[in-house]
Amino acid sequence: MDDSSPQEGGFWSSLVSLFKNKNGHTLEDAIREALRDGELKSDDVPMLLGVLRLQRLYVHELMVPRTDIVCCDVADGFQEVCRLIVEEGHSRIPIYEGDKDSIVGIVHAKDLLGILLSGCEAKPDLTQIMRPALFIPENKNVRDMLHEFLKRRQHLAIAVDEYGGTSGLITLEDVIEEIVGDIEDEHDTEEPAEIQSLPDGTHLISGRLELEEMNEAFGASLASEQVETIGGYLCELSGRVPRIGESFAIPGFSLTIKEADKKQVRWIHVKPDAKDA
Ligand code: ADP
């Protein structure tokens, strides 16, 4: 990089310093400094930081977990895949043989239109219309994932764990959302907020709320090596999925399971401890 660049200013000299490894600043620091100096617009900064964050994120942090993958057994056939597309609003449906660990391809909604238009009574077997699935390790770096999507010209990948089992699904949209924020498409239904404040000063939180976000929102300091969500954390504490009505004390709060089933905690009631007078 040329020091005598005509664009030289706070931001550019920071970049020059960065590339020369002079002042130990990170590129993030340079971007924030440029915002302070008015050299970058505040709208652009979250996107720039988002791009840089991709290299610190892993697929398992963004993917839709295995339990939420909308997929269909190859034996269920054409009609079932059409029903899932219409009812669930996803345009790509993974197809498995027997169970979710054996995904054999992906059916794309667009590929069904020609078949439906042909008016032919006999519908093809799903194996004839599905496309190959892209499998990637769940611990793949999200920046590399983005490059892989672009290189392979694919928009969806199946994440697998170290034993080759299906652990989740990730699409190009999940990666792009890390840069530009949530993208609501025409078919998205509004999800309830993961933290809801109730009129009596208590809160309702989703079992899927990440520990990091929980700590940020409530000033807590929960940590786990094993799990990422508060629902997972309470399962870890109990050694099983806790039942509705069970309570847990964490510093400053009591947490009560509001909604859960055999497999997961869905909603938790958070009550701040009464302050000593
Ligand atoms: P679509 O519009 O077909 O749902 P996108 O790539 O826009 O596909 O993805 C939107 C969101 O839906 C993403 O979070 C993605 O992970 C999720 N998603 C896409 N396909 C499926 C599927 N078959 N099952 C579960 N989630 C899916």
mmCIF file with all atom_site columns, C-alpha atoms in Angstrom, residues 8-127:
data_model
loop_
_atom_site.group_PDB
_atom_site.id
_atom_site.type_symbol
_atom_site.label_atom_id
_atom_site.label_alt_id
_atom_site.label_comp_id
_atom_site.label_asym_id
_atom_site.label_entity_id
_atom_site.label_seq_id
_atom_site.pdbx_PDB_ins_code
_atom_site.Cartn_x
_atom_site.Cartn_y
_atom_site.Cartn_z
_atom_site.occupancy
_atom_site.B_iso_or_equiv
_atom_site.pdbx_formal_charge
_atom_site.auth_seq_id
_atom_site.auth_comp_id
_atom_site.auth_asym_id
_atom_site.auth_atom_id
_atom_site.pdbx_PDB_model_num
ATOM 1   C CA . GLU A 1 8   ? -4.805  9.348   2.921   1.00 0.00 ? 8   GLU A CA 1
ATOM 2   C CA . GLY A 1 9   ? -6.745  10.328  6.043   1.00 0.00 ? 9   GLY A CA 1
ATOM 3   C CA . GLY A 1 10  ? -7.448  8.897   9.501   1.00 0.00 ? 10  GLY A CA 1
ATOM 4   C CA . PHE A 1 11  ? -9.012  5.720   8.184   1.00 0.00 ? 11  PHE A CA 1
ATOM 5   C CA . TRP A 1 12  ? -6.507  5.109   5.419   1.00 0.00 ? 12  TRP A CA 1
ATOM 6   C CA . SER A 1 13  ? -3.486  5.817   7.577   1.00 0.00 ? 13  SER A CA 1
ATOM 7   C CA . SER A 1 14  ? -4.924  3.395   10.161  1.00 0.00 ? 14  SER A CA 1
ATOM 8   C CA . LEU A 1 15  ? -5.190  0.772   7.432   1.00 0.00 ? 15  LEU A CA 1
ATOM 9   C CA . VAL A 1 16  ? -1.625  1.478   6.349   1.00 0.00 ? 16  VAL A CA 1
ATOM 10  C CA . SER A 1 17  ? -0.480  1.112   9.953   1.00 0.00 ? 17  SER A CA 1
ATOM 11  C CA . LEU A 1 18  ? -2.464  -2.085  10.249  1.00 0.00 ? 18  LEU A CA 1
ATOM 12  C CA . PHE A 1 19  ? -0.872  -3.644  7.216   1.00 0.00 ? 19  PHE A CA 1
ATOM 13  C CA . LYS A 1 20  ? 2.542   -2.566  8.436   1.00 0.00 ? 20  LYS A CA 1
ATOM 14  C CA . ASN A 1 21  ? 1.702   -4.091  11.834  1.00 0.00 ? 21  ASN A CA 1
ATOM 15  C CA . LYS A 1 22  ? 2.914   -0.934  13.522  1.00 0.00 ? 22  LYS A CA 1
ATOM 16  C CA . ASN A 1 23  ? 0.378   -0.095  16.186  1.00 0.00 ? 23  ASN A CA 1
ATOM 17  C CA . GLY A 1 24  ? -1.324  -3.396  16.967  1.00 0.00 ? 24  GLY A CA 1
ATOM 18  C CA . HIS A 1 25  ? -4.734  -1.965  15.941  1.00 0.00 ? 25  HIS A CA 1
ATOM 19  C CA . THR A 1 26  ? -7.208  -4.400  14.512  1.00 0.00 ? 26  THR A CA 1
ATOM 20  C CA . LEU A 1 27  ? -9.147  -3.636  11.370  1.00 0.00 ? 27  LEU A CA 1
ATOM 21  C CA . GLU A 1 28  ? -12.247 -3.406  13.618  1.00 0.00 ? 28  GLU A CA 1
ATOM 22  C CA . ASP A 1 29  ? -10.539 -0.645  15.631  1.00 0.00 ? 29  ASP A CA 1
ATOM 23  C CA . ALA A 1 30  ? -9.730  1.191   12.397  1.00 0.00 ? 30  ALA A CA 1
ATOM 24  C CA . ILE A 1 31  ? -13.359 0.956   11.257  1.00 0.00 ? 31  ILE A CA 1
ATOM 25  C CA . ARG A 1 32  ? -14.679 2.263   14.593  1.00 0.00 ? 32  ARG A CA 1
ATOM 26  C CA . GLU A 1 33  ? -12.131 5.077   14.480  1.00 0.00 ? 33  GLU A CA 1
ATOM 27  C CA . ALA A 1 34  ? -13.226 5.953   10.955  1.00 0.00 ? 34  ALA A CA 1
ATOM 28  C CA . LEU A 1 35  ? -16.821 6.130   12.188  1.00 0.00 ? 35  LEU A CA 1
ATOM 29  C CA . ARG A 1 36  ? -15.782 8.504   14.986  1.00 0.00 ? 36  ARG A CA 1
ATOM 30  C CA . ASP A 1 37  ? -13.854 10.610  12.457  1.00 0.00 ? 37  ASP A CA 1
ATOM 31  C CA . GLY A 1 38  ? -16.917 10.744  10.195  1.00 0.00 ? 38  GLY A CA 1
ATOM 32  C CA . GLU A 1 39  ? -15.105 8.920   7.371   1.00 0.00 ? 39  GLU A CA 1
ATOM 33  C CA . LEU A 1 40  ? -17.585 6.045   7.357   1.00 0.00 ? 40  LEU A CA 1
ATOM 34  C CA . LYS A 1 41  ? -21.388 6.221   7.528   1.00 0.00 ? 41  LYS A CA 1
ATOM 35  C CA . SER A 1 42  ? -22.938 4.681   10.636  1.00 0.00 ? 42  SER A CA 1
ATOM 36  C CA . ASP A 1 43  ? -25.121 2.446   8.405   1.00 0.00 ? 43  ASP A CA 1
ATOM 37  C CA . ASP A 1 44  ? -22.038 0.875   6.814   1.00 0.00 ? 44  ASP A CA 1
ATOM 38  C CA . VAL A 1 45  ? -20.205 0.071   10.023  1.00 0.00 ? 45  VAL A CA 1
ATOM 39  C CA . PRO A 1 46  ? -22.322 -2.896  11.226  1.00 0.00 ? 46  PRO A CA 1
ATOM 40  C CA . MET A 1 47  ? -21.933 -4.467  7.767   1.00 0.00 ? 47  MET A CA 1
ATOM 41  C CA . LEU A 1 48  ? -18.169 -4.007  7.712   1.00 0.00 ? 48  LEU A CA 1
ATOM 42  C CA . LEU A 1 49  ? -17.874 -5.410  11.233  1.00 0.00 ? 49  LEU A CA 1
ATOM 43  C CA . GLY A 1 50  ? -20.233 -8.252  10.217  1.00 0.00 ? 50  GLY A CA 1
ATOM 44  C CA . VAL A 1 51  ? -17.937 -9.250  7.346   1.00 0.00 ? 51  VAL A CA 1
ATOM 45  C CA . LEU A 1 52  ? -14.973 -9.332  9.712   1.00 0.00 ? 52  LEU A CA 1
ATOM 46  C CA . ARG A 1 53  ? -16.971 -11.306 12.308  1.00 0.00 ? 53  ARG A CA 1
ATOM 47  C CA . LEU A 1 54  ? -17.536 -14.138 9.804   1.00 0.00 ? 54  LEU A CA 1
ATOM 48  C CA . GLN A 1 55  ? -14.050 -15.488 10.390  1.00 0.00 ? 55  GLN A CA 1
ATOM 49  C CA . ARG A 1 56  ? -14.753 -15.866 14.109  1.00 0.00 ? 56  ARG A CA 1
ATOM 50  C CA . LEU A 1 57  ? -18.066 -17.675 13.631  1.00 0.00 ? 57  LEU A CA 1
ATOM 51  C CA . TYR A 1 58  ? -18.633 -21.359 13.016  1.00 0.00 ? 58  TYR A CA 1
ATOM 52  C CA . VAL A 1 59  ? -21.425 -23.068 11.103  1.00 0.00 ? 59  VAL A CA 1
ATOM 53  C CA . HIS A 1 60  ? -22.887 -24.700 14.248  1.00 0.00 ? 60  HIS A CA 1
ATOM 54  C CA . GLU A 1 61  ? -23.511 -21.204 15.658  1.00 0.00 ? 61  GLU A CA 1
ATOM 55  C CA . LEU A 1 62  ? -25.714 -20.162 12.715  1.00 0.00 ? 62  LEU A CA 1
ATOM 56  C CA . MET A 1 63  ? -27.272 -23.368 11.483  1.00 0.00 ? 63  MET A CA 1
ATOM 57  C CA . VAL A 1 64  ? -30.863 -24.470 11.905  1.00 0.00 ? 64  VAL A CA 1
ATOM 58  C CA . PRO A 1 65  ? -30.538 -27.402 14.327  1.00 0.00 ? 65  PRO A CA 1
ATOM 59  C CA . ARG A 1 66  ? -31.259 -30.950 13.201  1.00 0.00 ? 66  ARG A CA 1
ATOM 60  C CA . THR A 1 67  ? -34.610 -31.024 15.043  1.00 0.00 ? 67  THR A CA 1
ATOM 61  C CA . ASP A 1 68  ? -35.879 -28.030 13.025  1.00 0.00 ? 68  ASP A CA 1
ATOM 62  C CA . ILE A 1 69  ? -34.848 -29.201 9.562   1.00 0.00 ? 69  ILE A CA 1
ATOM 63  C CA . VAL A 1 70  ? -37.923 -29.510 7.373   1.00 0.00 ? 70  VAL A CA 1
ATOM 64  C CA . CYS A 1 71  ? -37.162 -32.662 5.420   1.00 0.00 ? 71  CYS A CA 1
ATOM 65  C CA . CYS A 1 72  ? -38.849 -35.688 4.035   1.00 0.00 ? 72  CYS A CA 1
ATOM 66  C CA . ASP A 1 73  ? -38.209 -39.421 3.660   1.00 0.00 ? 73  ASP A CA 1
ATOM 67  C CA . VAL A 1 74  ? -37.562 -40.535 0.111   1.00 0.00 ? 74  VAL A CA 1
ATOM 68  C CA . ALA A 1 75  ? -40.405 -43.026 0.579   1.00 0.00 ? 75  ALA A CA 1
ATOM 69  C CA . ASP A 1 76  ? -42.902 -40.236 1.401   1.00 0.00 ? 76  ASP A CA 1
ATOM 70  C CA . GLY A 1 77  ? -42.917 -39.154 -2.216  1.00 0.00 ? 77  GLY A CA 1
ATOM 71  C CA . PHE A 1 78  ? -43.778 -36.218 -4.436  1.00 0.00 ? 78  PHE A CA 1
ATOM 72  C CA . GLN A 1 79  ? -47.050 -35.215 -2.791  1.00 0.00 ? 79  GLN A CA 1
ATOM 73  C CA . GLU A 1 80  ? -45.497 -34.959 0.675   1.00 0.00 ? 80  GLU A CA 1
ATOM 74  C CA . VAL A 1 81  ? -42.613 -32.810 -0.549  1.00 0.00 ? 81  VAL A CA 1
ATOM 75  C CA . CYS A 1 82  ? -45.120 -30.445 -2.220  1.00 0.00 ? 82  CYS A CA 1
ATOM 76  C CA . ARG A 1 83  ? -47.120 -30.261 1.024   1.00 0.00 ? 83  ARG A CA 1
ATOM 77  C CA . LEU A 1 84  ? -44.001 -29.384 3.040   1.00 0.00 ? 84  LEU A CA 1
ATOM 78  C CA . ILE A 1 85  ? -43.010 -26.629 0.619   1.00 0.00 ? 85  ILE A CA 1
ATOM 79  C CA . VAL A 1 86  ? -46.485 -25.098 0.777   1.00 0.00 ? 86  VAL A CA 1
ATOM 80  C CA . GLU A 1 87  ? -46.994 -25.477 4.541   1.00 0.00 ? 87  GLU A CA 1
ATOM 81  C CA . GLU A 1 88  ? -43.484 -24.700 5.791   1.00 0.00 ? 88  GLU A CA 1
ATOM 82  C CA . GLY A 1 89  ? -42.549 -22.113 3.168   1.00 0.00 ? 89  GLY A CA 1
ATOM 83  C CA . HIS A 1 90  ? -39.052 -23.440 2.432   1.00 0.00 ? 90  HIS A CA 1
ATOM 84  C CA . SER A 1 91  ? -38.037 -23.812 -1.193  1.00 0.00 ? 91  SER A CA 1
ATOM 85  C CA . ARG A 1 92  ? -35.418 -26.547 -0.686  1.00 0.00 ? 92  ARG A CA 1
ATOM 86  C CA . ILE A 1 93  ? -36.275 -29.765 1.114   1.00 0.00 ? 93  ILE A CA 1
ATOM 87  C CA . PRO A 1 94  ? -33.589 -32.270 2.123   1.00 0.00 ? 94  PRO A CA 1
ATOM 88  C CA . ILE A 1 95  ? -34.545 -35.863 1.362   1.00 0.00 ? 95  ILE A CA 1
ATOM 89  C CA . TYR A 1 96  ? -33.392 -38.684 3.624   1.00 0.00 ? 96  TYR A CA 1
ATOM 90  C CA . GLU A 1 97  ? -33.484 -42.443 3.545   1.00 0.00 ? 97  GLU A CA 1
ATOM 91  C CA . GLY A 1 98  ? -34.743 -43.892 6.825   1.00 0.00 ? 98  GLY A CA 1
ATOM 92  C CA . ASP A 1 99  ? -33.552 -41.129 9.161   1.00 0.00 ? 99  ASP A CA 1
ATOM 93  C CA . LYS A 1 100 ? -32.067 -37.633 9.154   1.00 0.00 ? 100 LYS A CA 1
ATOM 94  C CA . ASP A 1 101 ? -28.512 -38.988 9.344   1.00 0.00 ? 101 ASP A CA 1
ATOM 95  C CA . SER A 1 102 ? -28.871 -40.360 5.828   1.00 0.00 ? 102 SER A CA 1
ATOM 96  C CA . ILE A 1 103 ? -29.644 -37.336 3.680   1.00 0.00 ? 103 ILE A CA 1
ATOM 97  C CA . VAL A 1 104 ? -29.464 -38.361 0.037   1.00 0.00 ? 104 VAL A CA 1
ATOM 98  C CA . GLY A 1 105 ? -30.344 -35.171 -1.836  1.00 0.00 ? 105 GLY A CA 1
ATOM 99  C CA . ILE A 1 106 ? -32.275 -31.901 -1.941  1.00 0.00 ? 106 ILE A CA 1
ATOM 100 C CA . VAL A 1 107 ? -35.539 -31.250 -3.774  1.00 0.00 ? 107 VAL A CA 1
ATOM 101 C CA . HIS A 1 108 ? -35.870 -27.678 -5.105  1.00 0.00 ? 108 HIS A CA 1
ATOM 102 C CA . ALA A 1 109 ? -39.368 -26.188 -5.399  1.00 0.00 ? 109 ALA A CA 1
ATOM 103 C CA . LYS A 1 110 ? -38.541 -24.773 -8.837  1.00 0.00 ? 110 LYS A CA 1
ATOM 104 C CA . ASP A 1 111 ? -37.863 -28.260 -10.173 1.00 0.00 ? 111 ASP A CA 1
ATOM 105 C CA . LEU A 1 112 ? -41.397 -29.311 -9.251  1.00 0.00 ? 112 LEU A CA 1
ATOM 106 C CA . LEU A 1 113 ? -43.171 -26.651 -11.276 1.00 0.00 ? 113 LEU A CA 1
ATOM 107 C CA . GLY A 1 114 ? -42.455 -28.181 -14.696 1.00 0.00 ? 114 GLY A CA 1
ATOM 108 C CA . ILE A 1 115 ? -43.667 -31.576 -13.484 1.00 0.00 ? 115 ILE A CA 1
ATOM 109 C CA . LEU A 1 116 ? -46.869 -30.091 -12.088 1.00 0.00 ? 116 LEU A CA 1
ATOM 110 C CA . LEU A 1 117 ? -47.461 -28.083 -15.289 1.00 0.00 ? 117 LEU A CA 1
ATOM 111 C CA . SER A 1 118 ? -47.026 -31.194 -17.461 1.00 0.00 ? 118 SER A CA 1
ATOM 112 C CA . GLY A 1 119 ? -50.278 -32.451 -15.899 1.00 0.00 ? 119 GLY A CA 1
ATOM 113 C CA . CYS A 1 120 ? -48.905 -35.981 -15.974 1.00 0.00 ? 120 CYS A CA 1
ATOM 114 C CA . GLU A 1 121 ? -50.729 -38.208 -13.448 1.00 0.00 ? 121 GLU A CA 1
ATOM 115 C CA . ALA A 1 122 ? -47.719 -40.358 -12.535 1.00 0.00 ? 122 ALA A CA 1
ATOM 116 C CA . LYS A 1 123 ? -45.382 -38.337 -10.379 1.00 0.00 ? 123 LYS A CA 1
ATOM 117 C CA . PRO A 1 124 ? -41.659 -39.116 -10.459 1.00 0.00 ? 124 PRO A CA 1
ATOM 118 C CA . ASP A 1 125 ? -39.791 -40.741 -7.631  1.00 0.00 ? 125 ASP A CA 1
ATOM 119 C CA . LEU A 1 126 ? -38.004 -38.183 -5.433  1.00 0.00 ? 126 LEU A CA 1
ATOM 120 C CA . THR A 1 127 ? -34.646 -39.770 -6.314  1.00 0.00 ? 127 THR A CA 1
#
